[in-house]
XYZ file of C-alpha atoms in Angstrom:
564
model
C 0.000 0.000 0.000
C 1.288 3.539 -0.728
C 2.361 5.488 2.338
C 0.905 8.915 3.092
C 3.646 11.475 2.442
C 5.603 13.005 5.307
C 4.276 16.447 4.416
C 0.662 15.299 4.440
C 1.225 13.415 7.696
C 2.761 16.458 9.395
C -0.072 18.713 8.198
C -2.763 16.320 9.431
C -1.042 15.943 12.818
C -0.749 19.713 13.185
C -4.458 20.206 12.400
C -5.576 17.485 14.814
C -3.371 18.871 17.596
C -3.890 22.591 17.058
C -6.928 23.205 14.910
C -10.386 24.371 15.888
C -13.048 21.683 16.278
C -13.966 22.189 12.620
C -10.375 21.922 11.367
C -9.736 18.898 13.588
C -12.827 17.205 12.147
C -11.745 17.966 8.568
C -8.247 16.592 9.218
C -9.708 13.368 10.620
C -12.057 13.160 7.634
C -9.104 13.596 5.267
C -7.083 10.935 7.096
C -9.991 8.490 6.933
C -10.508 9.271 3.237
C -6.840 8.573 2.473
C -7.147 5.173 4.145
C -10.269 4.383 2.123
C -8.282 5.154 -1.027
C -5.600 2.670 -0.021
C -2.994 5.040 1.442
C -1.706 4.402 4.958
C 0.464 6.063 7.597
C 3.825 4.510 8.326
C 3.924 2.411 11.511
C 5.417 5.149 13.703
C 2.955 7.805 12.496
C 0.002 5.432 12.935
C 1.051 4.824 16.543
C 1.351 8.573 17.154
C -2.101 9.257 15.699
C -3.639 6.410 17.704
C -2.268 7.855 20.949
C -3.295 11.365 19.950
C -6.896 10.366 19.183
C -7.286 8.173 22.265
C -5.924 11.060 24.330
C -8.794 13.401 23.456
C -11.524 10.880 22.647
C -13.342 10.660 25.975
C -12.881 14.321 26.927
C -13.795 15.934 23.576
C -17.017 17.962 23.630
C -17.578 18.296 19.883
C -19.491 15.190 18.848
C -18.407 15.353 15.202
C -14.755 15.323 16.259
C -15.451 12.282 18.454
C -17.197 10.462 15.607
C -14.440 11.150 13.084
C -11.804 10.228 15.656
C -13.552 6.872 15.973
C -13.709 6.557 12.184
C -9.951 7.102 12.043
C -9.364 4.470 14.732
C -11.446 2.058 12.634
C -8.614 2.317 10.074
C -5.449 2.567 12.168
C -6.419 1.450 15.681
C -5.041 -1.603 17.463
C -6.579 -3.814 20.122
C -3.907 -2.967 22.689
C -3.842 0.757 21.966
C -7.522 1.517 21.320
C -9.679 -1.359 22.560
C -10.608 -0.042 26.003
C -11.035 3.534 24.761
C -13.523 2.315 22.162
C -15.606 0.270 24.597
C -15.631 3.177 27.050
C -16.735 5.527 24.266
C -19.777 3.292 23.749
C -20.592 3.585 27.463
C -20.087 7.332 27.581
C -22.059 8.120 24.421
C -24.609 5.307 24.697
C -27.508 7.654 23.856
C -25.879 8.939 20.651
C -26.386 6.273 17.952
C -23.974 7.732 15.379
C -21.101 7.692 17.873
C -22.036 4.214 19.118
C -22.080 2.954 15.523
C -18.654 4.459 14.804
C -17.226 2.972 18.012
C -18.663 -0.488 17.234
C -17.148 -0.343 13.731
C -13.724 0.462 15.187
C -14.075 -2.129 17.932
C -15.055 -4.806 15.408
C -11.969 -3.932 13.372
C -9.517 -4.294 16.252
C -11.188 -7.528 17.453
C -11.691 -8.870 13.917
C -15.423 -9.187 14.472
C -15.172 -11.093 17.757
C -17.062 -8.557 19.866
C -17.953 -11.258 22.386
C -14.324 -10.979 23.542
C -14.898 -7.376 24.692
C -15.395 -7.283 28.447
C -18.398 -5.349 29.817
C -19.636 -4.339 26.368
C -22.964 -2.511 26.833
C -26.130 -3.802 25.218
C -26.364 -2.596 21.605
C -29.277 -2.787 19.161
C -28.555 -5.958 17.090
C -29.149 -4.089 13.805
C -26.694 -1.344 14.827
C -24.155 -3.931 15.941
C -24.332 -5.899 12.680
C -24.346 -2.917 10.319
C -21.562 -1.113 12.171
C -19.415 -4.264 12.301
C -19.838 -4.786 8.557
C -18.064 -1.473 7.919
C -14.737 -2.985 8.977
C -15.205 -6.752 9.166
C -15.808 -9.543 6.657
C -19.564 -10.344 6.902
C -18.632 -14.046 7.091
C -17.223 -13.359 10.565
C -20.439 -11.725 11.770
C -23.496 -13.586 12.999
C -26.225 -12.335 10.638
C -28.762 -15.162 10.811
C -32.259 -13.774 10.274
C -31.021 -10.203 9.809
C -32.922 -7.961 7.372
C -33.780 -4.285 6.944
C -37.299 -3.050 6.315
C -36.862 0.472 4.960
C -40.500 1.257 5.666
C -40.187 0.360 9.341
C -36.518 0.769 10.252
C -35.644 3.938 12.114
C -33.402 6.607 10.641
C -30.314 5.481 12.589
C -30.435 1.996 11.060
C -30.937 3.444 7.577
C -27.960 5.786 8.035
C -25.720 2.873 9.006
C -26.937 0.892 6.000
C -26.196 3.837 3.707
C -22.738 4.159 5.261
C -22.060 0.575 4.218
C -23.122 1.373 0.673
C -20.911 4.455 0.563
C -17.951 2.558 1.970
C -18.381 -0.169 -0.678
C -18.859 -2.662 2.163
C -22.462 -3.519 1.354
C -23.777 -6.888 0.259
C -26.274 -7.009 -2.571
C -29.952 -6.620 -1.650
C -28.945 -5.399 1.791
C -31.754 -2.846 1.720
C -34.425 -4.920 0.003
C -34.673 -8.601 -1.026
C -36.045 -7.781 -4.489
C -34.366 -4.482 -5.341
C -30.729 -3.500 -5.795
C -29.065 -1.255 -3.247
C -28.760 1.469 -5.890
C -32.515 1.474 -6.505
C -33.219 1.818 -2.776
C -30.598 4.587 -2.401
C -32.451 6.494 -5.109
C -35.681 6.136 -3.159
C -34.037 7.173 0.117
C -32.925 10.443 -1.523
C -36.560 11.470 -0.975
C -36.747 10.250 2.637
C -38.297 12.604 5.201
C -35.223 12.668 7.447
C -32.715 15.177 6.030
C -29.717 13.272 7.440
C -30.848 10.085 5.699
C -31.128 12.115 2.497
C -27.615 13.486 3.031
C -26.224 9.979 3.549
C -28.024 8.823 0.400
C -26.299 11.479 -1.707
C -22.984 10.709 0.003
C -23.300 7.000 -0.795
C -23.742 7.819 -4.502
C -20.677 10.062 -4.302
C -18.477 7.436 -2.636
C -19.634 4.120 -4.134
C -18.245 3.924 -7.643
C -20.637 1.090 -8.482
C -23.374 3.708 -8.258
C -23.857 6.379 -10.909
C -25.751 9.650 -11.051
C -28.692 7.587 -12.297
C -29.019 6.338 -8.707
C -29.395 9.885 -7.404
C -33.023 10.583 -6.589
C -32.679 14.390 -6.655
C -32.363 16.382 -9.929
C -29.473 18.852 -9.880
C -31.799 21.613 -11.126
C -33.662 21.276 -7.817
C -30.621 21.512 -5.536
C -31.757 24.774 -3.957
C -35.026 23.149 -2.778
C -33.130 20.763 -0.494
C -32.038 21.305 3.119
C -28.634 22.951 3.338
C -26.802 19.798 4.498
C -28.167 17.934 1.456
C -27.316 20.865 -0.841
C -23.697 20.711 0.347
C -23.362 17.051 -0.661
C -25.182 17.596 -3.970
C -22.877 20.439 -4.970
C -19.830 18.368 -4.021
C -21.106 15.380 -5.996
C -22.077 17.475 -9.015
C -18.727 19.278 -9.125
C -16.938 15.935 -9.194
C -19.190 13.708 -11.286
C -21.488 15.568 -13.739
C -20.289 14.586 -17.208
C -22.021 17.325 -19.229
C -19.574 20.224 -18.976
C -22.169 22.973 -19.415
C -24.427 21.512 -16.686
C -21.485 21.126 -14.307
C -20.297 24.643 -15.082
C -23.735 26.083 -14.367
C -24.032 24.162 -11.077
C -20.625 25.327 -9.834
C -21.379 28.918 -10.791
C -24.700 28.851 -8.901
C -23.101 27.278 -5.856
C -20.478 29.988 -5.470
C -23.301 32.442 -4.721
C -25.030 30.253 -2.096
C -25.717 32.219 1.088
C -24.960 29.321 3.422
C -21.273 28.666 4.126
C -21.860 24.908 4.633
C -23.232 24.738 1.090
C -20.260 26.622 -0.372
C -17.933 24.405 1.661
C -19.426 21.308 0.068
C -18.991 22.808 -3.387
C -15.409 23.838 -2.590
C -14.560 20.258 -1.536
C -15.793 19.007 -4.905
C -13.988 21.744 -6.827
C -10.733 21.044 -4.958
C -10.642 17.605 -6.611
C -11.662 18.395 -10.180
C -10.494 20.361 -13.205
C -11.865 20.963 -16.673
C -11.107 23.681 -19.196
C -13.220 26.684 -18.266
C -13.583 26.102 -14.517
C -10.861 28.696 -13.952
C -13.270 31.404 -15.149
C -15.395 30.712 -12.065
C -12.955 29.795 -9.319
C -10.432 32.618 -9.776
C -13.137 35.167 -9.026
C -14.686 32.968 -6.350
C -11.498 32.947 -4.274
C -11.330 36.741 -4.262
C -15.014 37.254 -3.466
C -15.740 34.603 -0.813
C -15.668 35.781 2.792
C -15.054 32.423 4.497
C -11.417 31.486 5.153
C -11.925 27.725 4.934
C -13.820 27.976 1.635
C -10.994 30.132 0.273
C -8.419 27.601 1.490
C -10.215 24.766 -0.336
C -10.360 26.829 -3.538
C -6.642 27.574 -3.136
C -6.100 23.812 -2.843
C -7.710 23.496 -6.299
C -5.255 26.087 -7.665
C -2.246 24.245 -6.222
C -3.386 20.763 -7.220
C -4.093 21.712 -10.840
C -1.371 24.344 -11.326
C 0.209 22.304 -14.128
C -3.103 22.220 -15.998
C -3.554 26.011 -15.935
C -0.391 28.097 -15.615
C -1.888 31.222 -13.955
C -2.944 29.054 -11.002
C 0.696 28.833 -9.906
C 1.034 32.628 -9.834
C -2.238 32.839 -7.927
C -0.999 30.440 -5.265
C 2.257 32.363 -4.870
C 0.262 35.568 -4.426
C -1.984 33.872 -1.865
C 0.834 32.549 0.333
C 2.609 35.910 0.141
C -0.389 37.413 1.921
C -1.383 34.399 4.047
C 1.710 32.449 5.115
C -0.449 30.080 7.173
C -1.546 28.433 3.916
C 2.004 27.684 2.762
C 2.247 24.198 4.258
C -1.189 23.298 2.927
C -0.258 24.491 -0.546
C 2.984 22.513 -0.420
C 1.083 19.318 0.296
C -1.543 20.065 -2.372
C 1.059 20.827 -5.054
C 3.197 17.704 -4.582
C 4.195 16.381 -8.012
C 3.737 19.728 -9.805
C 6.198 22.384 -10.960
C 4.668 24.741 -8.384
C 5.985 22.576 -5.539
C 9.605 23.639 -6.117
C 8.597 27.307 -6.233
C 6.786 26.974 -2.924
C 9.771 25.198 -1.405
C 11.868 28.186 -2.408
C 9.342 30.370 -0.614
C 9.736 28.259 2.501
C 12.431 30.583 3.784
C 9.267 32.428 4.819
C 9.846 35.139 2.243
C 13.466 35.967 2.947
C 16.373 36.189 0.518
C 14.819 33.786 -1.980
C 12.113 36.344 -2.695
C 14.633 39.107 -3.324
C 17.127 37.165 -5.412
C 15.056 34.283 -6.779
C 17.533 31.690 -5.580
C 18.066 29.322 -2.698
C 20.953 27.191 -1.437
C 24.060 28.825 0.025
C 22.618 32.344 -0.021
C 19.488 31.175 1.735
C 21.530 29.301 4.353
C 23.692 32.359 5.002
C 20.602 34.517 5.351
C 19.051 32.166 7.865
C 22.264 31.909 9.888
C 22.643 35.691 9.969
C 19.020 36.083 10.952
C 19.424 33.559 13.750
C 22.520 35.343 15.062
C 20.744 38.695 15.073
C 17.699 37.373 16.875
C 19.654 35.209 19.370
C 16.478 33.241 20.044
C 16.932 30.520 22.645
C 14.933 27.326 22.197
C 12.978 26.283 25.289
C 11.777 22.679 25.032
C 8.537 21.800 26.823
C 7.334 18.212 27.234
C 3.554 18.247 27.728
C 2.513 14.991 29.433
C -1.255 14.421 29.226
C -3.199 11.642 30.943
C -6.946 11.173 31.370
C -7.514 7.558 32.485
C -10.802 5.987 31.498
C -11.777 5.153 35.088
C -11.465 8.822 36.125
C -13.647 11.797 35.245
C -12.808 13.070 31.720
C -10.628 16.189 31.438
C -10.628 18.646 28.558
C -6.847 18.474 28.129
C -7.125 19.186 24.403
C -8.445 22.673 25.143
C -5.413 23.445 27.320
C -3.018 22.142 24.650
C -4.737 23.996 21.790
C -4.872 27.288 23.705
C -1.185 26.919 24.524
C -0.039 26.416 20.929
C -2.299 29.196 19.639
C -0.885 31.675 22.165
C 2.727 30.722 21.408
C 2.103 31.109 17.670
C 0.627 34.590 18.235
C 3.688 35.974 20.085
C 5.373 38.782 18.142
C 9.162 39.057 18.053
C 9.591 36.194 20.507
C 12.810 36.212 22.501
C 12.386 32.541 23.358
C 11.319 29.882 20.847
C 9.037 27.646 22.920
C 8.989 24.164 21.366
C 6.199 21.933 22.687
C 6.151 18.151 22.370
C 2.883 16.468 23.341
C 2.734 12.982 24.816
C -0.943 12.041 24.837
C -2.553 9.309 26.972
C 0.824 8.868 28.611
C 1.443 5.523 30.292
C 3.716 4.967 33.269
C 6.019 2.786 31.163
C 6.476 5.581 28.606
C 7.544 8.465 30.886
C 11.270 7.658 30.986
C 11.404 7.199 27.217
C 9.664 10.532 26.553
C 12.014 12.424 28.890
C 15.163 10.827 27.500
C 14.140 11.238 23.864
C 13.049 14.886 24.059
C 15.360 16.207 26.805
C 13.008 19.014 27.924
C 13.830 22.029 30.049
C 10.222 22.170 31.250
C 8.066 19.169 32.124
C 4.355 20.002 32.136
C 1.840 17.456 33.453
C -1.879 17.881 32.812
C -4.219 15.352 34.352
C -5.492 13.989 37.646
C -3.613 14.157 40.909
C -4.011 13.629 44.631
C -1.977 14.347 47.722
C 1.570 13.255 47.013
C 0.920 11.583 43.649
C 0.109 11.995 39.958
C -2.255 9.743 38.016
C -0.947 8.352 34.717
C -2.339 5.416 32.710
C -1.565 1.713 32.723
C -1.526 -0.504 29.609
C -5.306 -0.893 29.828
C -5.928 2.869 29.942
C -6.891 2.885 33.627
C -5.371 4.825 36.514
C -1.781 4.238 37.566
C -0.586 6.285 40.532
C 3.011 7.484 40.730
C 4.288 9.000 43.996
C 5.783 12.479 43.863
C 9.080 11.205 45.277
C 9.385 8.716 42.388
C 8.716 11.439 39.786
C 11.234 13.704 41.514
C 13.895 10.971 41.430
C 13.292 10.460 37.678
C 13.601 14.183 36.944
C 16.856 14.294 38.908
C 18.245 11.230 37.118
C 17.403 12.521 33.632
C 18.835 15.973 34.342
C 18.462 19.207 32.397
C 14.918 19.951 33.589
C 14.684 23.536 34.847
C 10.993 23.818 35.653
C 8.084 21.483 36.389
C 4.455 22.556 35.966
C 1.840 20.278 37.538
C -1.628 21.242 36.325
C -3.316 18.655 38.507
C -5.311 18.670 41.715
C -3.328 18.688 44.988
C -0.045 18.599 43.081
C 1.669 21.227 45.254
C 2.198 18.468 47.814
C 4.959 17.096 45.555
C 6.915 20.332 45.218
C 9.191 19.593 48.178
C 10.399 16.409 46.450
C 10.955 17.998 43.019
C 12.347 21.383 44.102
C 15.951 20.186 44.801
C 16.285 19.053 41.171
C 14.946 22.144 39.311
C 14.798 25.935 39.434
C 11.021 26.179 39.858
C 7.969 24.013 40.541
C 4.388 25.140 39.965
C 1.572 23.117 41.491
C -1.978 23.420 42.827
C -2.936 23.123 46.478
C -6.524 21.946 45.835
C -8.779 20.921 42.962
C -8.512 23.154 39.855
C -11.040 24.051 37.161
C -10.391 22.803 33.580
C -10.997 26.224 32.000
C -8.773 27.961 34.566
C -5.999 25.422 33.927
C -6.048 26.281 30.219
C -5.905 30.027 30.952
C -3.005 29.636 33.388
C -1.044 27.479 30.954
C -1.357 29.793 27.957
C -0.428 32.896 29.989
C 2.602 31.258 31.628
C 4.192 30.034 28.389
C 3.300 33.217 26.526
C 5.288 35.100 29.150
C 8.260 32.736 28.774
C 8.225 33.279 24.998
C 8.713 37.000 25.704
C 11.851 36.193 27.691
C 10.259 36.569 31.121
C 11.510 34.513 34.100
C 9.650 31.557 35.588
C 8.763 33.597 38.666
C 7.325 36.566 36.769
C 5.642 34.235 34.277
C 3.876 32.541 37.196
C 2.719 35.942 38.493
C 1.469 36.981 35.051
C -0.427 33.703 34.697
C -2.178 34.277 38.034
C -2.929 37.839 36.980
C -4.465 36.503 33.746
C -6.808 34.356 35.841
C -7.780 37.447 37.848
C -8.446 39.394 34.658
C -10.630 36.575 33.324
C -12.721 36.403 36.496
C -11.030 33.359 38.066
C -9.630 34.996 41.214
C -10.395 31.957 43.391
C -8.646 29.675 40.910
C -5.592 31.945 40.768
C -5.144 31.547 44.522
C -4.893 27.756 44.125
C -1.595 27.909 42.200
C 1.641 27.761 44.196
C 5.240 28.441 43.144
C 8.277 26.885 44.795
C 11.687 28.251 43.789
C 14.953 26.419 44.475
C 16.530 27.602 47.675
C 19.863 29.299 47.027
């Protein structure tokens, strides 16, 4: 199987770790789509993504992110790494059928259909269990005796799962009706009362290449009469699959003027994957006129991907990244294999000497070295250890991590380059390895704690308590750690053990609020990026809590400095 490129992997990881809920969802969708197309992450990257997803899975508040995280685990998850997280997701979201279905599909994949091996698996509707398992498991390994779907009587959740199977090309013939093909029933379900069922019906036509536009039960000239979620899928499908050029051109043109951003987003996804002579007359103007950043980014992806097919696209992309440098990495990934790629690589000095002289190599290297000498920016390495065991109350650690990276990225003229390495769902047997591999100057723990101990995870994802004295001994043995931040309840009780080995220890004397923890973290590291000392950074972080109305929370944080 082809391996997902390093650039694409890095971009997806960045979006999942740092993006908004919407961007995180899109990145997980893209990762899942790549797997469906036969591309896979290398073994190391797959392990990293599995840990990353399991780390936020049970604490994530956005349900779409949870569902797409589960969909990703259904492709790259392992029994040892994901099994317990998946079964606990079913328990936590038991009243949300779409999430339960996604979790069952992933669980069936890692257990190869043998769900009876899963301990304490909650009761699941047999139809949901069978249909979800079929997404990832050979039907011959699933007990299906007597199973059938009555589309007139089945509820919408069962129909959605059945349509997912069709879209994933995992369906068996006559799944939806004993006398009619699946395609014929999909066409009928395009007129179903439930708008989500209709959306899934259009999606299944878009994804299942055995189905054609003849199986679509909605005429494209009636797109605007549909609910907005259905419109979005219809525009995406039409942009990709309508054969008649004039009809496709007219549909794309109409869609660019849709009032709803979800509808334009759907169209932009379709446009990002297609090119025909004449489409440039629409999309060049569309990029300049659209007000939504994500729609514009998808249109820019079209420019980069098809820059060899239409020369002015390359110039357009270069103009775009000159104004919006945040899109550079995305354009690099989208332009892989084109002549534009080399031009963007030259721009990757972030618009330094290569822009002025049109060359790279030795001149570029000299420019970077001179720039580094002038700035004298010190690199401060932070190891962010995150643990939220499944048998403890879920923590929103992802919010703290995302706020932190966003604040560091927003610092102007930083005196300190704060480099953050995340270790998600950290197990006790991984702590030494993470410290030795990364060699941090700051160790930051975010998770549960109690008097004299921190709570990490064991191999099953449950609580594993480590005494403060043991953590202190490890920090002293590794060496090089200057500061320890313990964003966990009652963690100040460990400061006396850690303080002899470091310059500063920050802990909490009682239970702390999740939102306050995120505010404290972002303010503390923002201050360090400006070259401020640990002591003043701590004071600024407490002041930030005061400013944000968390005075009581600010008083819970304690600083211990090494005695001289």
